[in-house]
Coordinates of C-alpha atoms and ligand atoms in Angstrom, one line a residue:
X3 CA -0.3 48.8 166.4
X4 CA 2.7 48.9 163.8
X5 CA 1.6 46.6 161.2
X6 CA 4.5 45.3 158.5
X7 CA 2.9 44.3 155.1
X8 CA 4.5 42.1 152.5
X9 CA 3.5 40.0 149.2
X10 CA 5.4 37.8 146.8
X11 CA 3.7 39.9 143.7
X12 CA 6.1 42.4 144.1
X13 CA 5.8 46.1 145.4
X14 CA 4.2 47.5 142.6
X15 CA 0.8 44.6 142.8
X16 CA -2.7 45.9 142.9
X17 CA -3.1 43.6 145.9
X18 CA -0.9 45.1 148.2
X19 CA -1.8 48.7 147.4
X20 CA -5.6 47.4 148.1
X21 CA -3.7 45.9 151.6
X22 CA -2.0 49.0 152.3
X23 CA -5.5 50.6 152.0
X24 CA -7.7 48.1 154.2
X25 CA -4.2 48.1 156.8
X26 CA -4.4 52.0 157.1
X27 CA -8.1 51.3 158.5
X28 CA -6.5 49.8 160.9
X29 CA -3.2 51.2 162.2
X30 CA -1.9 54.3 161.1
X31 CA 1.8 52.6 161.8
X32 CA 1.8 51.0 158.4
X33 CA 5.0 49.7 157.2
X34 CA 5.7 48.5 153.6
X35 CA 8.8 45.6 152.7
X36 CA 7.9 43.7 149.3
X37 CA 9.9 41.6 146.7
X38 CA 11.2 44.6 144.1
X39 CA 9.6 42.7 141.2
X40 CA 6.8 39.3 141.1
X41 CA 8.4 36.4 143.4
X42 CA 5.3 34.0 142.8
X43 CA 6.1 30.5 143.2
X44 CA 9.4 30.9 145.2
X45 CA 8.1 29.4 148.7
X46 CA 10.5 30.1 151.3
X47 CA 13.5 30.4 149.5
X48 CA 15.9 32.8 151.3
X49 CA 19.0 34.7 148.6
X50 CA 22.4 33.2 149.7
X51 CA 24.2 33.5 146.2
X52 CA 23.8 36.8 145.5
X53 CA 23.6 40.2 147.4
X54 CA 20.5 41.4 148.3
X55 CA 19.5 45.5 148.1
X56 CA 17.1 47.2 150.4
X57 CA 15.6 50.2 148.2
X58 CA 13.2 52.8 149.7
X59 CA 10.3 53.5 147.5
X60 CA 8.9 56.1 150.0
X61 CA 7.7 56.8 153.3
X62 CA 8.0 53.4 155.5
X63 CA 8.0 51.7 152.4
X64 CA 10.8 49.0 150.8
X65 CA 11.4 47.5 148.5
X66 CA 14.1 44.0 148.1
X67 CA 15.3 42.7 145.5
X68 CA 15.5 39.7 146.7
X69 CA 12.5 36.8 147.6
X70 CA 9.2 37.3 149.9
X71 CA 11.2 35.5 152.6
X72 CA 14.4 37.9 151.8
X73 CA 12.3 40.7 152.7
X74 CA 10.8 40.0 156.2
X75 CA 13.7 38.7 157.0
X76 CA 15.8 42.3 156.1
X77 CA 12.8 44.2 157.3
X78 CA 13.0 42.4 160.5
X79 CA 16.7 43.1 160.7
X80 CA 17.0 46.5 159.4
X81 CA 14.0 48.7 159.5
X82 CA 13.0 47.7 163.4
X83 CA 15.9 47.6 165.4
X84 CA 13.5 49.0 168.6
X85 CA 10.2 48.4 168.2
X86 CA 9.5 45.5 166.0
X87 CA 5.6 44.8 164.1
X88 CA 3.0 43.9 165.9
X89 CA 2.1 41.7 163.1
X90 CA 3.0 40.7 159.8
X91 CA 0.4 40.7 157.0
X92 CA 1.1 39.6 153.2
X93 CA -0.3 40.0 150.4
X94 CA -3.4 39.9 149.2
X95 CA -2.4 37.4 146.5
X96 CA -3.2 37.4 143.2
X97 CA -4.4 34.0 143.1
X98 CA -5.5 31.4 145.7
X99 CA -3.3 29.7 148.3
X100 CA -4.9 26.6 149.3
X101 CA -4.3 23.4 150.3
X102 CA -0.6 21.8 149.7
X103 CA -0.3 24.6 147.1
X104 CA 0.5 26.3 150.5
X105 CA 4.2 24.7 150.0
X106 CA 4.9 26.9 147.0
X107 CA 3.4 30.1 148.0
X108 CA 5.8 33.1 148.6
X109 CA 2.8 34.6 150.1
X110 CA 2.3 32.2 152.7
X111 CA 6.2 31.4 152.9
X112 CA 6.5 35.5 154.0
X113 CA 4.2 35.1 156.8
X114 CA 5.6 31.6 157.6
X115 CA 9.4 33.9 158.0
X116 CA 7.5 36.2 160.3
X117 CA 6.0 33.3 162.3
X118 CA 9.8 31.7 162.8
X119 CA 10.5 35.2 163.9
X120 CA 7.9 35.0 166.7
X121 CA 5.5 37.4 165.2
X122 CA 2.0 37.0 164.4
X123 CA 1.7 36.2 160.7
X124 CA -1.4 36.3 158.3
X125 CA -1.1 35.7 155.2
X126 CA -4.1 36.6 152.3
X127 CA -4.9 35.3 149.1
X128 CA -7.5 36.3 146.5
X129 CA -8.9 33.2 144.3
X130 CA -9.8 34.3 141.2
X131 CA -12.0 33.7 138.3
X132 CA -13.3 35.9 135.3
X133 CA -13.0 39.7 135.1
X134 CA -14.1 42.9 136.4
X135 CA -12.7 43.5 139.9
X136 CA -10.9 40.3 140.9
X137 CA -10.0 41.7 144.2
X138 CA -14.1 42.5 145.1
X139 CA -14.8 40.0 148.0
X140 CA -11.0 40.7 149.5
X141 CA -11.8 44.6 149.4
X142 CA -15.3 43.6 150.8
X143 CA -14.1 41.4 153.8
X144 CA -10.8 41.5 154.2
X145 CA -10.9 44.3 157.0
X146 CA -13.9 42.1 158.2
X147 CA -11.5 39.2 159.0
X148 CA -8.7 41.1 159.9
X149 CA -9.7 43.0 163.2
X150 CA -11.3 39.9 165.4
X151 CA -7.8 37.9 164.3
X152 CA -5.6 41.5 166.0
X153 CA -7.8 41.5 169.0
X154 CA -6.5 37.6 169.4
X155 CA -3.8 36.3 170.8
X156 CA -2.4 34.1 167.9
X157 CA -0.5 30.7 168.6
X158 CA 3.2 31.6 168.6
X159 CA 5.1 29.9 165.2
X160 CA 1.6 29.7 163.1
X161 CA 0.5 31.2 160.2
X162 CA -3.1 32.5 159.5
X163 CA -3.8 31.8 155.8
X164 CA -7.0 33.6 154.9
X165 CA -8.6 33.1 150.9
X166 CA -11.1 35.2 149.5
X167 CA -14.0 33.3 147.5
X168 CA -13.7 34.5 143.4
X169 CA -17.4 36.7 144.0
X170 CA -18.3 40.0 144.3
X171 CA -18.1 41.2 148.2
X172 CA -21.8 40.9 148.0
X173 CA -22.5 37.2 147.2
X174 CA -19.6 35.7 150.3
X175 CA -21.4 34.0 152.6
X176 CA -19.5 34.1 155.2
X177 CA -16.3 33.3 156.9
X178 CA -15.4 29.3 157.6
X179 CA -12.3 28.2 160.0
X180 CA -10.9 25.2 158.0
X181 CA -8.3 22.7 157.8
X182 CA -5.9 22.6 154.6
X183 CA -7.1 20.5 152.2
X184 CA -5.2 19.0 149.5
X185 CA -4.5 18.7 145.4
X186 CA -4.6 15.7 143.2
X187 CA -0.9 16.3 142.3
X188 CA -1.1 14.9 138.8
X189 CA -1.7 19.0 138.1
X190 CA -1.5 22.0 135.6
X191 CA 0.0 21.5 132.7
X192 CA 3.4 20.9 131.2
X193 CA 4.0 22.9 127.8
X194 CA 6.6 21.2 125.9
X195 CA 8.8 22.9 123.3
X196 CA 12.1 23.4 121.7
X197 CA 14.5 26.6 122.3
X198 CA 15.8 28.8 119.4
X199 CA 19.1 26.9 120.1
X200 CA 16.9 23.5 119.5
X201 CA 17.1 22.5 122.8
X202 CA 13.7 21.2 124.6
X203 CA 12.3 22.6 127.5
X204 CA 9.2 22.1 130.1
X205 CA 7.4 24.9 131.2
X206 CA 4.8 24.7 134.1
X207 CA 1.3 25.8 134.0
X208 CA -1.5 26.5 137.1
X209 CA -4.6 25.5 134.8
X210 CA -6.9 23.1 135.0
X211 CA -5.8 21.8 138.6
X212 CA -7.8 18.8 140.1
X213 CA -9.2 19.6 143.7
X214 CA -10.1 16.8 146.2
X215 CA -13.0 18.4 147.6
X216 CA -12.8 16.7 151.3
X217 CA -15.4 18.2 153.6
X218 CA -14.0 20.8 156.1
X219 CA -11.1 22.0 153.9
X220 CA -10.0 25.2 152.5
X221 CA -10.7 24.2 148.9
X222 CA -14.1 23.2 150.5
X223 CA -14.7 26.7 151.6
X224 CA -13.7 28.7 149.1
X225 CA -16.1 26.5 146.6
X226 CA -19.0 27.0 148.2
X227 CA -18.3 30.8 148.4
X228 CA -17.0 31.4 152.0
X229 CA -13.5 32.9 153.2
X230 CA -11.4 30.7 154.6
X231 CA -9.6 31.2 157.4
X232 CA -7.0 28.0 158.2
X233 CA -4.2 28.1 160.8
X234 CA -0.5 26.7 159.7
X235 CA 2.1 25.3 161.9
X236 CA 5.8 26.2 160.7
X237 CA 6.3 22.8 163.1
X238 CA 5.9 20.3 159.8
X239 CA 6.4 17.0 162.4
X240 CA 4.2 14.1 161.8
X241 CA 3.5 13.2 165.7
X242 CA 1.6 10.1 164.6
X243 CA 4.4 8.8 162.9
X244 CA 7.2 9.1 165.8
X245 CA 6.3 6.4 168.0
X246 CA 6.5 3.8 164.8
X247 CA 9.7 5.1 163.8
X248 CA 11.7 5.2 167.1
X249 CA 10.6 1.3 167.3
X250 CA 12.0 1.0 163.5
X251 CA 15.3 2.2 165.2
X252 CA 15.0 0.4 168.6
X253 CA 17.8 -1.6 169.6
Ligands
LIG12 MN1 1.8 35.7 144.0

């Protein structure tokens, strides 16, 4: 099984050297294409006004200077022209990906790229809290989820987006299949200030976000102390909504 790993943390994150690891369990056909440097927060934005640069870090691994999405899409391209993955796997992120924060997430966005380019896609996020070893219940499980999801036969154009509970490996309770739930989005905060030049600027913050805790969610899951495991559609159509519309437009 060739397995193609990406992240939006960049190449040099703990959480993808901790995914190389759990991935080489698992395949010894491990392939590396990251972001060069941390891509957090850039969704599924794809480089059209600059040039993008393929470097190689070492053996079947890549770096891009370029977005999360950039680099499946030039690993796709450029490192597979025969055999292509088997599936694409990104992260683990340093930080959770849940509900609508899903829209922002270069590490879901990655998988979502691989997903358009027929592949099976999985994307993984640690949510974090405290110290120690943040990563201890994705080191703990993450194989654990991974191998029943490679012995499936995953939707074509969906993303599996898997988050790991902010515990040690010991104290998960288990693994729940959820729907995506969503954020009050009156969220983070917005530090204010002025620039040396005197000119203001807004700079947005992640803390102290405001979950809507509806039962059978991801934010759900992850609260009471379970992985997640939710499948995405890159299809974003509203079905319910069509048959409404086209009699809006009816002549
Ligand atoms: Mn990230």
């Amino acid at each position: 099984m060739r397995i193609l790993l990406t992240n939006d943390d960049g190449i040099h994150a703990p959480g993808l050297a901790l995914l190389e690891r759990i991935a080489g369990e698992l395949s010894d056909d491990v392939w590396v294409c990251a972001p060069a440097v941390e891509q957090s927060g850039t969704g599924h934005s794809l480089t059209l006004h600059l040039p993008v640069r393929l470097h190689e870090m070492g053996e079947r691994r890549f770096a891009v200077t370029g977005t999360p999405t950039d680099s499946v899409n030039l690993a796709l391209r450029k490192l597979f022209t025969e055999h292509r993955p088997d599936v694409v796997i990104s992260g683990i992120n340093h930080g959770e990906n849940l509900g609508d924060d899903v829209t922002y997430s270069g590490t879901v966005s990655a998988a979502m790229e691989a997903a358009l380019a027929g592949l099976p896609a999985i994307a993984l996020s640690q949510a974090l809290r405290g110290t120690g070893n943040l990563f201890a219940a994705a080191e703990g499980w993450a194989a654990r989820v991974l191998r029943p999801l490679l012995a499936l036969q995953l939707a074509r154009r969906t993303v599996i987006n898997i988050n790991f509970p902010p515990c040690p490996a010991d104290a998960v309770r288990g693994v729940r299949v959820v729907r995506q739930g969503f954020h009050d989005y009156r969220r983070g905060s917005l530090v204010e200030g002025v620039d040396p030049r005197g000119r203001p600027y807004f700079w947005f913050g992640l803390d102290d976000i405001e979950h809507t805790l509806d039962h059978g969610t991801d934010l759900e899951a992850i609260g009471d102390g379970f992985v997640s495991v939710t499948p995405l559609q890159v299809d974003l159509t509203h079905h319910a909504s069509i048959g409404t519309l086209a009699e809006a437009f009816a002549e």
